Amino acid sequence: TQEAFDQIGLGSSAGNTIDTPTTIVSQRDEWTYTFDQPAGTSWRRADFDDSAWETSYAPFGMDTVAPGSPNTIWDTDSIWMRKTVQLNQAHLQDMNLYFQVANAGAITIYVNGSRVYSSRDGVSDYTEVEIDERMKAQMEIGQNTIAIEADAGSAGQFVDVALLAKNAENTIEIFNTGE
């Protein structure tokens, strides 16, 4: 019923059952981003005003860098990205959360201002990173800000990040890689 879907935050029940994957944020969502290094660390927090930043679609990068096919060209040394997502009780208490990350160089992911994932090494394909209880502790029911700092790798520029919620029955895309 619609009430059951509302209780666990899945939105409309039309065409969905609890056992089928459901997209919470539609594919090819926008990110705010800048190629100019922000001053300080306030850009990582939810209360930062990013209204002067550009808005576009992931992935960011160059066609020649694996896995390729970016929606937004990124040809500088670094990029800073932000996105606000809604999480519900089921996401945080009943499901396993994962980042799905593709990056050509170093990447750091922050949630609500706290670093939850960092890697100095790029990967040539999407890698799934389980969000452990320490990382989940930075997340809240309701609005959460995901902030990303990514650097170009030796092969060039590419970055894309998804946040997935999974249980034994299905995968729910909270926000996706834009593929």
Coordinates of C-alpha atoms in Angstrom, one line a residue:
T1 CA 0.0 0.0 0.0
Q2 CA 1.0 3.6 -0.4
E3 CA 1.2 3.9 3.4
A4 CA 3.8 1.2 3.6
F5 CA 5.9 2.9 1.0
D6 CA 5.6 6.2 2.7
Q7 CA 6.7 4.7 6.0
I8 CA 10.0 3.4 4.6
G9 CA 10.5 6.4 2.3
L10 CA 10.2 4.7 -1.1
G11 CA 7.8 7.2 -2.5
S12 CA 5.0 6.1 -4.9
S13 CA 3.9 2.5 -4.8
A14 CA 2.8 2.6 -8.4
G15 CA 4.5 -0.2 -10.2
N16 CA 6.7 -1.1 -7.2
T17 CA 6.7 -3.8 -4.6
I18 CA 8.9 -4.0 -1.6
D19 CA 11.0 -6.7 -3.5
T20 CA 11.8 -4.6 -6.5
P21 CA 14.6 -2.0 -6.8
T22 CA 13.3 1.5 -6.4
T23 CA 15.0 4.8 -7.4
I24 CA 14.8 7.3 -4.7
V25 CA 16.6 10.0 -6.6
S26 CA 16.2 9.8 -10.4
Q27 CA 19.0 8.9 -12.7
R28 CA 21.4 11.5 -13.9
D29 CA 20.9 13.8 -10.9
E30 CA 22.6 17.2 -10.8
W31 CA 25.6 18.0 -8.6
T32 CA 26.8 21.5 -7.7
Y33 CA 30.5 21.8 -8.4
T34 CA 33.5 24.1 -8.8
F35 CA 36.9 23.9 -10.3
D36 CA 38.2 26.7 -8.0
Q37 CA 39.4 25.5 -4.6
P38 CA 37.0 26.7 -1.9
A39 CA 38.5 28.6 1.0
G40 CA 38.7 26.5 4.2
T41 CA 36.6 23.5 5.0
S42 CA 33.1 25.0 5.3
W43 CA 32.2 23.8 1.8
R44 CA 31.9 20.3 3.2
R45 CA 29.1 21.2 5.6
A46 CA 25.4 21.2 5.0
D47 CA 25.0 24.9 5.8
F48 CA 27.5 26.0 3.1
D49 CA 26.0 28.3 0.5
D50 CA 27.0 26.8 -2.9
S51 CA 24.6 29.0 -4.9
A52 CA 27.6 30.5 -6.8
W53 CA 28.8 27.1 -7.9
E54 CA 27.9 25.5 -11.3
T55 CA 25.3 22.8 -11.6
S56 CA 25.6 19.8 -13.9
Y57 CA 25.3 16.1 -14.3
A58 CA 27.8 13.3 -13.4
P59 CA 30.0 11.8 -14.4
F60 CA 32.7 14.5 -14.6
G61 CA 35.9 14.0 -16.6
M62 CA 37.4 13.4 -20.0
D63 CA 36.3 10.9 -22.7
T64 CA 39.8 9.4 -22.9
V65 CA 39.8 8.4 -19.2
A66 CA 38.3 5.1 -18.1
P67 CA 35.5 4.4 -17.6
G68 CA 34.8 7.3 -19.9
S69 CA 31.7 8.9 -21.3
P70 CA 31.4 11.9 -18.9
N71 CA 28.3 14.2 -19.0
T72 CA 30.4 17.2 -17.9
I73 CA 33.9 18.0 -19.0
W74 CA 36.4 18.3 -16.2
D75 CA 39.9 19.3 -17.5
T76 CA 41.5 20.9 -14.4
D77 CA 43.6 19.5 -11.6
S78 CA 40.8 19.2 -9.1
I79 CA 37.0 19.3 -8.7
W80 CA 34.8 19.9 -5.6
M81 CA 31.2 18.6 -5.7
R82 CA 28.2 18.7 -3.4
K83 CA 24.8 17.0 -3.3
T84 CA 22.0 16.9 -0.8
V85 CA 20.2 13.5 -0.4
Q86 CA 17.3 12.4 1.8
L87 CA 17.8 9.3 4.0
N88 CA 15.2 7.6 6.0
Q89 CA 15.1 5.3 9.0
A90 CA 15.1 2.2 6.8
H91 CA 18.3 3.3 5.0
L92 CA 20.2 4.0 8.2
Q93 CA 18.9 1.1 10.4
D94 CA 17.6 -1.7 8.2
M95 CA 19.8 -1.6 5.1
N96 CA 23.5 -1.7 4.1
L97 CA 24.7 1.4 2.4
Y98 CA 27.4 1.5 -0.3
F99 CA 29.2 4.1 -2.2
Q100 CA 29.9 3.1 -5.8
V101 CA 33.0 5.1 -6.8
A102 CA 34.8 5.6 -10.1
N103 CA 37.8 8.0 -9.9
A104 CA 41.0 8.6 -11.9
G105 CA 42.9 10.0 -9.0
A106 CA 42.6 10.8 -5.3
I107 CA 39.1 11.2 -3.9
T108 CA 37.7 12.2 -0.5
I109 CA 34.0 11.9 0.4
Y110 CA 32.5 13.8 3.2
V111 CA 29.0 13.4 4.7
N112 CA 27.7 16.4 6.7
G113 CA 31.2 17.8 7.0
S114 CA 32.9 14.6 8.2
R115 CA 35.3 12.5 6.1
V116 CA 33.8 9.0 5.5
Y117 CA 36.0 7.7 2.7
S118 CA 39.3 8.6 1.1
S119 CA 41.5 6.9 -1.5
R120 CA 44.7 8.1 -3.1
D121 CA 44.5 5.6 -5.9
G122 CA 42.3 5.9 -8.9
V123 CA 40.3 3.0 -10.3
S124 CA 39.5 2.2 -13.9
D125 CA 36.0 1.0 -13.2
Y126 CA 33.2 1.5 -10.6
T127 CA 34.2 0.1 -7.1
E128 CA 31.7 -0.6 -4.4
V129 CA 32.7 0.6 -0.9
E130 CA 30.5 -0.5 2.0
I131 CA 29.6 2.2 4.4
D132 CA 30.4 0.9 7.8
E133 CA 28.8 1.8 11.1
R134 CA 31.4 4.6 11.8
M135 CA 30.6 6.2 8.4
K136 CA 26.8 5.7 9.0
A137 CA 27.1 7.5 12.3
Q138 CA 27.8 10.7 10.3
M139 CA 24.4 10.3 8.5
E140 CA 21.0 11.5 9.7
I141 CA 17.4 10.7 9.0
G142 CA 16.4 13.5 6.6
Q143 CA 18.7 15.7 4.6
N144 CA 22.4 14.9 4.3
T145 CA 25.1 16.6 2.3
I146 CA 27.6 14.6 0.3
A147 CA 30.7 16.6 -0.5
I148 CA 33.5 15.3 -2.7
E149 CA 37.0 16.5 -3.5
A150 CA 38.6 14.7 -6.4
D151 CA 42.0 15.1 -8.1
A152 CA 43.1 14.2 -11.6
G153 CA 45.1 11.0 -11.8
S154 CA 48.1 10.2 -14.0
A155 CA 45.6 9.2 -16.7
G156 CA 43.6 12.3 -16.4
Q157 CA 40.2 13.3 -14.9
F158 CA 37.2 11.2 -14.1
V159 CA 34.9 11.1 -11.1
D160 CA 31.5 9.6 -10.4
V161 CA 29.9 8.5 -7.1
A162 CA 26.6 6.7 -6.3
L163 CA 25.0 5.9 -2.9
L164 CA 23.1 2.6 -2.8
A165 CA 21.0 1.1 -0.1
K166 CA 20.7 -2.7 -0.2
N167 CA 19.1 -5.5 1.7
A168 CA 18.7 -9.2 0.8
E169 CA 15.8 -8.4 -1.5
N170 CA 16.8 -5.4 -3.5
T171 CA 19.0 -2.4 -4.2
I172 CA 17.7 1.1 -3.9
E173 CA 19.6 3.9 -5.7
I174 CA 19.6 6.9 -3.4
F175 CA 21.6 8.7 -6.0
N176 CA 23.3 7.0 -8.9
T177 CA 26.4 7.2 -11.1
G178 CA 24.5 8.7 -14.0
E179 CA 25.3 5.8 -16.3

